[in-house]
């Protein structure tokens, strides 16, 4: 019964997938921009460069500010 549980050896060689840079570049730019916006909200929002009024965004990202080393109070 132990013989039926063992996986069958694969005889098909698996070649690595090659992705062209042109396929990755738009996604890398998108995620890079997304990370910059997130860094802005965590690091600078409700400070000198405040875009939104109030304390809502500051309270949402308060612990993240401390984790990344940004002073906020």
Short mmCIF file of C-alpha atoms in Angstrom, two decimals:
data_model
loop_
_atom_site.label_atom_id
_atom_site.label_comp_id
_atom_site.label_asym_id
_atom_site.label_seq_id
_atom_site.Cartn_x
_atom_site.Cartn_y
_atom_site.Cartn_z
CA UNK A 1 0.00 0.00 0.00
CA UNK A 2 2.95 2.34 0.56
CA UNK A 3 3.88 2.03 -3.11
CA UNK A 4 0.67 3.75 -4.23
CA UNK A 5 1.29 6.84 -2.08
CA UNK A 6 4.72 7.66 -3.52
CA UNK A 7 4.71 10.32 -6.26
CA UNK A 8 5.57 9.16 -9.75
CA UNK A 9 8.91 10.43 -11.08
CA UNK A 10 8.53 13.10 -13.71
CA UNK A 11 10.16 12.37 -17.04
CA UNK A 12 9.33 15.78 -18.54
CA UNK A 13 12.16 18.31 -18.08
CA UNK A 14 10.98 21.68 -16.81
CA UNK A 15 12.67 24.70 -18.39
CA UNK A 16 12.71 28.06 -16.57
CA UNK A 17 10.24 30.63 -17.84
CA UNK A 18 11.86 33.69 -19.41
CA UNK A 19 9.97 36.94 -18.92
CA UNK A 20 10.92 39.92 -21.05
CA UNK A 21 11.69 43.16 -19.21
CA UNK A 22 8.98 44.92 -21.23
CA UNK A 23 6.39 42.66 -19.59
CA UNK A 24 7.65 43.36 -16.06
CA UNK A 25 8.42 47.09 -16.34
CA UNK A 26 4.82 48.44 -16.19
CA UNK A 27 4.03 46.31 -13.13
CA UNK A 28 7.27 47.31 -11.42
CA UNK A 29 6.51 50.99 -12.07
CA UNK A 30 2.95 50.57 -10.75
CA UNK A 31 4.03 48.86 -7.53
CA UNK A 32 6.89 51.33 -7.09
CA UNK A 33 4.45 54.24 -7.32
CA UNK A 34 2.05 52.46 -4.97
CA UNK A 35 4.84 52.01 -2.41
CA UNK A 36 5.80 55.70 -2.68
CA UNK A 37 2.19 56.73 -2.02
CA UNK A 38 2.03 54.36 0.95
CA UNK A 39 5.32 55.72 2.27
CA UNK A 40 3.93 59.26 1.94
CA UNK A 41 0.81 58.42 3.93
CA UNK A 42 2.78 56.64 6.64
CA UNK A 43 5.63 59.12 6.83
CA UNK A 44 4.43 62.59 5.94
CA UNK A 45 0.64 62.83 6.04
CA UNK A 46 -0.72 64.99 8.88
CA UNK A 47 2.61 66.74 9.09
CA UNK A 48 4.00 69.70 7.17
CA UNK A 49 2.85 68.33 3.81
CA UNK A 50 -0.67 67.44 4.89
CA UNK A 51 -3.10 66.86 2.01
CA UNK A 52 -6.13 65.83 4.08
CA UNK A 53 -7.40 67.63 7.17
CA UNK A 54 -8.13 65.86 10.42
CA UNK A 55 -6.43 63.08 12.33
CA UNK A 56 -8.03 60.05 10.64
CA UNK A 57 -5.15 59.03 8.40
CA UNK A 58 -2.63 59.69 11.16
CA UNK A 59 -4.48 57.37 13.50
CA UNK A 60 -4.74 54.62 10.88
CA UNK A 61 -0.99 54.59 10.20
CA UNK A 62 0.21 55.57 13.69
CA UNK A 63 1.82 52.24 14.59
CA UNK A 64 3.37 51.95 11.13
CA UNK A 65 5.02 55.32 11.63
CA UNK A 66 6.68 54.13 14.80
CA UNK A 67 7.65 50.80 13.24
CA UNK A 68 9.42 52.59 10.37
CA UNK A 69 11.06 55.14 12.67
CA UNK A 70 9.03 58.25 11.76
CA UNK A 71 8.41 60.58 14.70
CA UNK A 72 4.82 61.74 15.07
CA UNK A 73 4.45 63.10 18.61
#
